[in-house]
Tab-separated table of C-alpha atoms and ligand atoms in Angstrom:
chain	number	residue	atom	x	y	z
A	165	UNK	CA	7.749	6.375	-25.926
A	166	UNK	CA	11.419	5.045	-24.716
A	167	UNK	CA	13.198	2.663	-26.786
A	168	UNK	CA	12.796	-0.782	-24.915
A	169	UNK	CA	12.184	-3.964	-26.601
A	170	UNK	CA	8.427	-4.372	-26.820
A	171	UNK	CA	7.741	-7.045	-25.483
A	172	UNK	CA	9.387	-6.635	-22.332
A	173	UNK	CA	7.424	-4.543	-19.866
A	174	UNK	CA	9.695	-2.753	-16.965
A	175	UNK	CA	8.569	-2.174	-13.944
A	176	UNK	CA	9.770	0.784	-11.097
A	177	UNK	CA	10.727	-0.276	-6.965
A	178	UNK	CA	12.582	1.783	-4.762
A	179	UNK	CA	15.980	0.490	-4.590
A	180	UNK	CA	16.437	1.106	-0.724
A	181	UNK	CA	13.823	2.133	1.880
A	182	UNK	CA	10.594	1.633	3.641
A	183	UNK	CA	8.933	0.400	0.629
A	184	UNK	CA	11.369	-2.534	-1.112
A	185	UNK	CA	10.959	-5.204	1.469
A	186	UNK	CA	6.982	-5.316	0.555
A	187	UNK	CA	7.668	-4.259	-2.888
A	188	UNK	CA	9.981	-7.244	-3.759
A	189	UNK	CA	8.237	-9.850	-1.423
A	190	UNK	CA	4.606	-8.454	-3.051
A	191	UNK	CA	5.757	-9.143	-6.768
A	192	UNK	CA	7.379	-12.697	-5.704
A	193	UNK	CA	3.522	-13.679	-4.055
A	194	UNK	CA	2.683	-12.957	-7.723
A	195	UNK	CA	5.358	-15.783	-8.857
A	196	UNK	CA	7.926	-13.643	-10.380
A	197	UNK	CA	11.376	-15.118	-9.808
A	198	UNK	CA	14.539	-12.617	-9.593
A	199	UNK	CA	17.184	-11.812	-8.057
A	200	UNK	CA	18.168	-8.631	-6.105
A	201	UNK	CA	21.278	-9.626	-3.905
A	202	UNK	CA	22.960	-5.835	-4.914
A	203	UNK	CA	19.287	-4.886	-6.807
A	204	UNK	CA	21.382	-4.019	-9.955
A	205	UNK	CA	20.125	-1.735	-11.357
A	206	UNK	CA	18.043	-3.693	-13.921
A	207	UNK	CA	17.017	-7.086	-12.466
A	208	UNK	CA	14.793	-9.287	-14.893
A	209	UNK	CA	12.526	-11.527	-14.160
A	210	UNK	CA	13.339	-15.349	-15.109
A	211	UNK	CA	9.479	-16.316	-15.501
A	212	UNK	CA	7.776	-13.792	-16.736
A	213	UNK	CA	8.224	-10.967	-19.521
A	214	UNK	CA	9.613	-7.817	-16.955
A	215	UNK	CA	12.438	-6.243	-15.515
A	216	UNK	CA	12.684	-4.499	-12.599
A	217	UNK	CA	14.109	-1.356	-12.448
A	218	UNK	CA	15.352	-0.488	-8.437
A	219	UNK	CA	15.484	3.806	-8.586
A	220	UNK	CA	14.834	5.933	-5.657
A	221	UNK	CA	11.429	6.522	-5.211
A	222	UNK	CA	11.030	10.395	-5.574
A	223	UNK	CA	11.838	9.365	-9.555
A	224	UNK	CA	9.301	6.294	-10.086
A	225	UNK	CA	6.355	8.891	-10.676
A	226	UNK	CA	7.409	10.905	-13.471
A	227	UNK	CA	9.181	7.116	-14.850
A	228	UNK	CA	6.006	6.155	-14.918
A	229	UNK	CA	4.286	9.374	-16.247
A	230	UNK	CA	6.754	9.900	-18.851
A	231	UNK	CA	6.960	5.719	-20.213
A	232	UNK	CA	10.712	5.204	-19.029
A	233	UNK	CA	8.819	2.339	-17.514
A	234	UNK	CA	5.277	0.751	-17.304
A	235	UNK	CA	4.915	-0.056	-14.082
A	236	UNK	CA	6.073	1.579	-10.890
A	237	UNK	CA	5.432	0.813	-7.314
A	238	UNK	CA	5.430	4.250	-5.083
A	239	UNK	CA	3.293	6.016	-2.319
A	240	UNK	CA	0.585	7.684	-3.330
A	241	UNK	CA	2.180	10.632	-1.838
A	242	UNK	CA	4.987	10.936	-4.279
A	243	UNK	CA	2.678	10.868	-7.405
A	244	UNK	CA	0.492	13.731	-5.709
A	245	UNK	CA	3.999	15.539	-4.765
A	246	UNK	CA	5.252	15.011	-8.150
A	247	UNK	CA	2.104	15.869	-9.788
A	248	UNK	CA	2.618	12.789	-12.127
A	249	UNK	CA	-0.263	11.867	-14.348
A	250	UNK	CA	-0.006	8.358	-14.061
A	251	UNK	CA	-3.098	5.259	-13.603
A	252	UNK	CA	-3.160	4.435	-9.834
A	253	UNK	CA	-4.367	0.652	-11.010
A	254	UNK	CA	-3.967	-1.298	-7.301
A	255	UNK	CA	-3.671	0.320	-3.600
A	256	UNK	CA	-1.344	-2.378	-2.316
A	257	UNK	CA	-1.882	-1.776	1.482
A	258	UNK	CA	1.455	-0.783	2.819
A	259	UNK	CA	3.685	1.807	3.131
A	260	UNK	CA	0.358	3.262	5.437
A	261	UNK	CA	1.015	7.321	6.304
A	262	UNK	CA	-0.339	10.376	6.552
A	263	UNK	CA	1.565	14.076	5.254
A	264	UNK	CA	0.522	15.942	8.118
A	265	UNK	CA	1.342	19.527	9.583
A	266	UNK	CA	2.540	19.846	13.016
A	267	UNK	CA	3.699	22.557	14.973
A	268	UNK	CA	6.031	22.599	18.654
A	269	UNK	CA	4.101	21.504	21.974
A	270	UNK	CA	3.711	24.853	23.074
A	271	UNK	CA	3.024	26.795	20.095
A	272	UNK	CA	-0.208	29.186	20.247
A	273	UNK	CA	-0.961	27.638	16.570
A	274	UNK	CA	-4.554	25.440	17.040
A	275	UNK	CA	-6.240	25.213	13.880
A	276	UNK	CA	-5.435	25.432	10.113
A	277	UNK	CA	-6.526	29.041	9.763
A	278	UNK	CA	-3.972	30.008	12.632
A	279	UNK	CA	-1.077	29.332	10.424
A	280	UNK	CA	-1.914	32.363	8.350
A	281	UNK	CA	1.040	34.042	8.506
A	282	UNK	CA	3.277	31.323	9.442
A	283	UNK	CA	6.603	29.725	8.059
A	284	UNK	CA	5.755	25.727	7.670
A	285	UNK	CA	9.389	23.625	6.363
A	286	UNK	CA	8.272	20.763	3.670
A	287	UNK	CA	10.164	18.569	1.684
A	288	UNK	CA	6.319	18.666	0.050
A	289	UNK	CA	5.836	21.853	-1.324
A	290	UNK	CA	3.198	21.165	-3.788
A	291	UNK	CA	1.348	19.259	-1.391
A	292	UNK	CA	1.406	21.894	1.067
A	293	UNK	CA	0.962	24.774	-1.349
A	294	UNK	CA	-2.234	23.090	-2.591
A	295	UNK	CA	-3.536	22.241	0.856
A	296	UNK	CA	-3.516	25.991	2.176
A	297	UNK	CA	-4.849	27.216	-1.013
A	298	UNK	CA	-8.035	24.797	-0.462
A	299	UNK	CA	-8.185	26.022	2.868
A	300	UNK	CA	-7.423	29.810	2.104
A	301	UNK	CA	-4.233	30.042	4.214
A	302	UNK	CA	-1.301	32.190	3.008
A	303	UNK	CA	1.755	30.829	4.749
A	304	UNK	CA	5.069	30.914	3.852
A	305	UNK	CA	6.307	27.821	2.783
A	306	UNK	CA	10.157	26.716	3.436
A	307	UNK	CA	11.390	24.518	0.916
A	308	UNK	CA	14.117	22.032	2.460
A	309	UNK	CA	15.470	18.634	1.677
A	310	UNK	CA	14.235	15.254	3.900
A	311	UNK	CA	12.412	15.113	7.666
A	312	UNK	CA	11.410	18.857	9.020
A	313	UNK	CA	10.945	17.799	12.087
A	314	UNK	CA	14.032	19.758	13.789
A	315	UNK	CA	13.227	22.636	11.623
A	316	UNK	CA	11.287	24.692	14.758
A	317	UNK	CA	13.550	23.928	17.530
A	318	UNK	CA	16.403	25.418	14.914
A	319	UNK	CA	13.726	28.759	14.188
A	320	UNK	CA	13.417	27.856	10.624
A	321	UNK	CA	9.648	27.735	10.901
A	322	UNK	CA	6.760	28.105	12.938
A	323	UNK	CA	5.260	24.343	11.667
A	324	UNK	CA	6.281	21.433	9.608
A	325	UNK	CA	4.726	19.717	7.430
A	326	UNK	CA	6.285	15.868	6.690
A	327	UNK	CA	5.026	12.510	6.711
A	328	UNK	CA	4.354	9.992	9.685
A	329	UNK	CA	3.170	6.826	10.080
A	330	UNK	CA	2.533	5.881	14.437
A	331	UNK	CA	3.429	9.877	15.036
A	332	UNK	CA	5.900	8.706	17.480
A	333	UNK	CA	8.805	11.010	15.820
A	334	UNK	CA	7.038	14.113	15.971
A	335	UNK	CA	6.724	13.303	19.942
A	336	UNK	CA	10.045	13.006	20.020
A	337	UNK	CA	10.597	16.419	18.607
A	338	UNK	CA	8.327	17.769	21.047
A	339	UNK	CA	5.803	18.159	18.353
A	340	UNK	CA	1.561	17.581	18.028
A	341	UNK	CA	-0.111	16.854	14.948
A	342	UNK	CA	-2.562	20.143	13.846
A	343	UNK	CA	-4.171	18.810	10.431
A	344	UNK	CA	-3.719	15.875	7.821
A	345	UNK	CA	-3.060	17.211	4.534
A	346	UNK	CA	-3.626	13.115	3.164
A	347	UNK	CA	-3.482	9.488	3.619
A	348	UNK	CA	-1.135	7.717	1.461
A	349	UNK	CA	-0.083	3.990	0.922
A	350	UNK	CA	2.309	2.069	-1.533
A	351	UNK	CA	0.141	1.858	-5.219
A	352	UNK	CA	0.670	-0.253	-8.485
A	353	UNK	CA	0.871	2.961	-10.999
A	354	UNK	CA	1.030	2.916	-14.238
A	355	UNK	CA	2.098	4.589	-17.685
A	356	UNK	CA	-0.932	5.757	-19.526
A	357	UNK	CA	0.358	5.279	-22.534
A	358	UNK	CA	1.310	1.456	-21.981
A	359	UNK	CA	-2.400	1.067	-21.144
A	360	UNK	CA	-3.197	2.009	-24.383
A	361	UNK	CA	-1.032	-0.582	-25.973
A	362	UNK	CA	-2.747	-4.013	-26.555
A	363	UNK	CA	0.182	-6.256	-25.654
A	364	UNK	CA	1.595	-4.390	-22.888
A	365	UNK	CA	-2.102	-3.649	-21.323
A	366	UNK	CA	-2.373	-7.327	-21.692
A	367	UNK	CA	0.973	-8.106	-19.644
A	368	UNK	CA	0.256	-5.228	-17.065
A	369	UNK	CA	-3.746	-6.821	-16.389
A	370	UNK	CA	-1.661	-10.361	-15.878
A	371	UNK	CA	0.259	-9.126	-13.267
A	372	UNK	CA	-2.562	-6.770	-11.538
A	373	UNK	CA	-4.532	-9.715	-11.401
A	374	UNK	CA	-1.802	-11.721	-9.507
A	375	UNK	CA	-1.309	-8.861	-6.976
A	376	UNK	CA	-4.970	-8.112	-6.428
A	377	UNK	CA	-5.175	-12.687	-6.131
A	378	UNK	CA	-2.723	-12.640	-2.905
A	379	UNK	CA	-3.805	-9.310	-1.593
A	380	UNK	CA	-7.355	-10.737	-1.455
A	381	UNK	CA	-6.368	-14.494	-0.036
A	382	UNK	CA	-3.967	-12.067	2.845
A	383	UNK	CA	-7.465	-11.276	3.930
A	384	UNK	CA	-8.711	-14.521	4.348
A	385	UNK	CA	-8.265	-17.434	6.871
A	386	UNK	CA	-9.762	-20.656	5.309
A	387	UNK	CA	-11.885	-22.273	8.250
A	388	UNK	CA	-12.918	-25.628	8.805
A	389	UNK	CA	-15.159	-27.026	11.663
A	390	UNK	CA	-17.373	-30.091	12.402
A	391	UNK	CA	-20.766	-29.456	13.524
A	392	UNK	CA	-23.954	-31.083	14.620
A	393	UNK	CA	-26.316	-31.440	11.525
A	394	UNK	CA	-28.752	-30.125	13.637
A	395	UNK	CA	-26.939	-26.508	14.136
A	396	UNK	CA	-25.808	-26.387	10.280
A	397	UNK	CA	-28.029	-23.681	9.850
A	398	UNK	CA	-27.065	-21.664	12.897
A	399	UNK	CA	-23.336	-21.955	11.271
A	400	UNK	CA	-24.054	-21.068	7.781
A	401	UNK	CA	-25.561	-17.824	9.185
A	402	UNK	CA	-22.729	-16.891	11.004
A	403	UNK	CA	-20.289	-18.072	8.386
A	404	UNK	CA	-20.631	-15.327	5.483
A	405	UNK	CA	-17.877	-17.382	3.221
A	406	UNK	CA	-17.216	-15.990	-0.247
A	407	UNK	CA	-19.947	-17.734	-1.490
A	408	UNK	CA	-21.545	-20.096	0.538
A	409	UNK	CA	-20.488	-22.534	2.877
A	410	UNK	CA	-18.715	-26.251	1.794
A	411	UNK	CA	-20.731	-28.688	3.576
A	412	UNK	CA	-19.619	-32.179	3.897
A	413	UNK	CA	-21.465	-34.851	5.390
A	414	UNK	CA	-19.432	-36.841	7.580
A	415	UNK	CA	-19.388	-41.092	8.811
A	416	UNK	CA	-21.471	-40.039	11.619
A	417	UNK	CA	-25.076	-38.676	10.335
A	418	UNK	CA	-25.481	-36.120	13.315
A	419	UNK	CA	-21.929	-34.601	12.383
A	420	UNK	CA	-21.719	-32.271	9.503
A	421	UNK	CA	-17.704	-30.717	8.076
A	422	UNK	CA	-18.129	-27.309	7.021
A	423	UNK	CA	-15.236	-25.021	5.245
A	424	UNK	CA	-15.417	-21.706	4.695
A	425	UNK	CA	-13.219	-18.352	3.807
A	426	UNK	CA	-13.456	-15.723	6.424
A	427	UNK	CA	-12.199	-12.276	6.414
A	428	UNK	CA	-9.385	-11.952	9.029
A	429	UNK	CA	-10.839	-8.539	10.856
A	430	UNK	CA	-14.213	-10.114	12.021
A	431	UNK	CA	-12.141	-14.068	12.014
A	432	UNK	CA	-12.240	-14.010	15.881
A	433	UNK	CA	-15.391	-13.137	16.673
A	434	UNK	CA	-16.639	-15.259	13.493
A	435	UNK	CA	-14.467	-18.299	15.870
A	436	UNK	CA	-15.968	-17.813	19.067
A	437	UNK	CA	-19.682	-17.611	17.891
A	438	UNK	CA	-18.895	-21.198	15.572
A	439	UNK	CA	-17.427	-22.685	19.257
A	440	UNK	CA	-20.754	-21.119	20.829
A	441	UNK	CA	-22.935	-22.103	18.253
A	442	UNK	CA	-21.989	-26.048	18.603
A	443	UNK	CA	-18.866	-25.979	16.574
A	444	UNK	CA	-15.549	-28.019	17.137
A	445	UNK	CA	-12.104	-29.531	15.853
A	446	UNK	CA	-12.131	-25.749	14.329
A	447	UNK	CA	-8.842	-25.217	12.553
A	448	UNK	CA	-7.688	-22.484	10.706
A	449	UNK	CA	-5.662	-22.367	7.353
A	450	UNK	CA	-3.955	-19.348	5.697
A	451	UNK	CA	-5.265	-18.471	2.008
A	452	UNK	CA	-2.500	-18.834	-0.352
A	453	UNK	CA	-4.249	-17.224	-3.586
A	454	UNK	CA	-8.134	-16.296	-4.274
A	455	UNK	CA	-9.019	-15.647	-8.175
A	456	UNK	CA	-12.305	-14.654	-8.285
B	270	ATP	P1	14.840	7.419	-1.333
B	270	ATP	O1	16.289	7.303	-1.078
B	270	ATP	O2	14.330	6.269	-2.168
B	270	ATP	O3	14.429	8.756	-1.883
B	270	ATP	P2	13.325	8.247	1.028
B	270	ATP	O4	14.140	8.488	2.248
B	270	ATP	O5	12.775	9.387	0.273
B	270	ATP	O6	14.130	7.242	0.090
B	270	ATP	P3	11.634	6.469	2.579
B	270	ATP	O7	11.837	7.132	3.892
B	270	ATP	O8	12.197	5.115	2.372
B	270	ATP	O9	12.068	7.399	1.345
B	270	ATP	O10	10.066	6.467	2.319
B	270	ATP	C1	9.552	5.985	1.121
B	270	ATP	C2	8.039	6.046	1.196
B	270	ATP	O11	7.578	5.270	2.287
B	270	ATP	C3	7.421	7.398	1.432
B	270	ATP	O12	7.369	8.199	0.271
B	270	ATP	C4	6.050	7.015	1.897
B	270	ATP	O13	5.228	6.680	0.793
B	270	ATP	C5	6.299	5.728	2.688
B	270	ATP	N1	6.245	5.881	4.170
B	270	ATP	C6	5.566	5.085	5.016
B	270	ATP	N2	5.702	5.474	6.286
B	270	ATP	C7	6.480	6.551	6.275
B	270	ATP	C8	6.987	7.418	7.304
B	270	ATP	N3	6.705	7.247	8.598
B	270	ATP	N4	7.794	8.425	6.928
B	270	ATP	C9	8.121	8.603	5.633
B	270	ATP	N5	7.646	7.818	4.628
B	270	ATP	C10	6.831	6.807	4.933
B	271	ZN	ZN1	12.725	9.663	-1.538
């Protein structure tokens, strides 16, 4: 499908919104050099056989789906919206929300099966549609264009249904949270049918490799401490490390150096039970890259 040269492989970013900043800065982590001062349209990379293609994001699923490019980066919500059949290859861990529904403050509406009956605004009618058919709703659905959220204070609807990320806009509009529909988060997606191609599936695994390389090491703090010989095994216990532990013995023969990767959401209690367990001159180093 498409008529590109074939041994280029395009990939999808939205052009302008909450996704590009981590979009851009994600695929220069994985060493691809470009520029995007006006993100023409078509920016190619200088190092590295792709081209970037900046779109608004609604579009990059059915891109993707239908091979106008290989590679798109999107929230999960928009493929599900768009019904795209495309390869979810890499959850990149941003663009973190939830499609929820939500009805006013004050509005005698508690529980999904209350909103039988109701009129719910979407710019996610698919979504929605398939969510009250799971849960054997009927409620009318109001199609409209971008955020709902003013659509019950203007009588449109009884209930929204849009996406939020702290929930902080929907107290704004006076509005609580009555069921999440799903979670979604920025994805690496990809055209079937350029998995199916050797040298494209070839070019696609290079670069899924590079993403999944700094989205591991973002995880990691690299730690190094000196010990007492004496407590090394006290340390390595508490020190899980990716494999095991460096240990290097140091001038002094009761002192012991020990490095070790830890994962950044247990790093601080890891660091106060190496200080308790004898540990010091602890210092802490970010992870640039991990290929495992
Ligand atoms: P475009 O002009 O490209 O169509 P848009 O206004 O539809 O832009 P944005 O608001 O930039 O899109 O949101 C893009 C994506 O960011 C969403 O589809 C979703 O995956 C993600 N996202 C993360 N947090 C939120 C949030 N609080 N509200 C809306 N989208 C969010
Ligand atoms: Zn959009």
């Amino acid at each position: 499908m498409g008529t590109r040269p074939p041994e280029r492989l395009r990939i999808a970013l939205q052009n302008a919104g909450r996704l590009t900043r981590d979009s851009t800065e994600l695929l220069r982590h994985a060493g691809l050099e470009f520029e995007e001062h006006d993100r023409r349209l078509l920016a190619p990379c200088r190092n590295f056989a792709l081209d970037i293609l900046f779109v608004r994001d609604d579009d990059i699923p059915e891109y993707v789906q239908d091979g106008v490019v290989d590679l798109g980066i999107v929230g999960t919500n928009a493929v599900r919206e768009a019904g795209a059949r495309v390869d979810v290859l890499l959850e990149l861990g941003f663009g973190y929300c939830s499609l929820v529904i939500a009805v006013p403050e004050r509005s005698p509406i508690h529980s999904a099966r209350d909103l039988s009956g109701a009129r719910i605004a979407t710019a996610y009618p698919r979504s929605l549609k398939a969510f009250l058919r799971d849960q054997g709703v009927e409620a009318e659905v109001v199609e409209i264009r971008g955020s709902a959220e003013i659509a019950p204070a203007l009588d449109v609807s009884d209930a929204i249904c849009d996406l939020v990320s702290t929930g902080s806009t929907l107290r704004l509009n006076d509005l609580r949270p009555l069921v999440t529909v799903y979670e979604s988060q920025a994805a690496l997606t990809a055209h079937p049918g350029s998995l199916r191609d050797e040298d494209r599936a070839a070019g696609i695994r290079r670069l899924e490799l590079r993403m999944e390389a700094y989205l591991t090491a973002r995880r990691l703090r690299y730690v190094m401490l000196n010990a007492p010989a004496a407590a090394l095994d006290q340390i390595k216990a508490i020190l899980p490390g990716l494999r095991s532990p460096t240990v290097i013995p140091l001038a002094d023969p009761g002192l012991v150096a020990v490095h070790a990767a830890v994962e950044e959401e247990v790093f601080w209690e890891v660091l106060e039970r190496l200080k308790a367990a004898g540990g010091s001159d602890i210092l802490v180093l970010p992870v640039e890259k991990l290929m495992r």
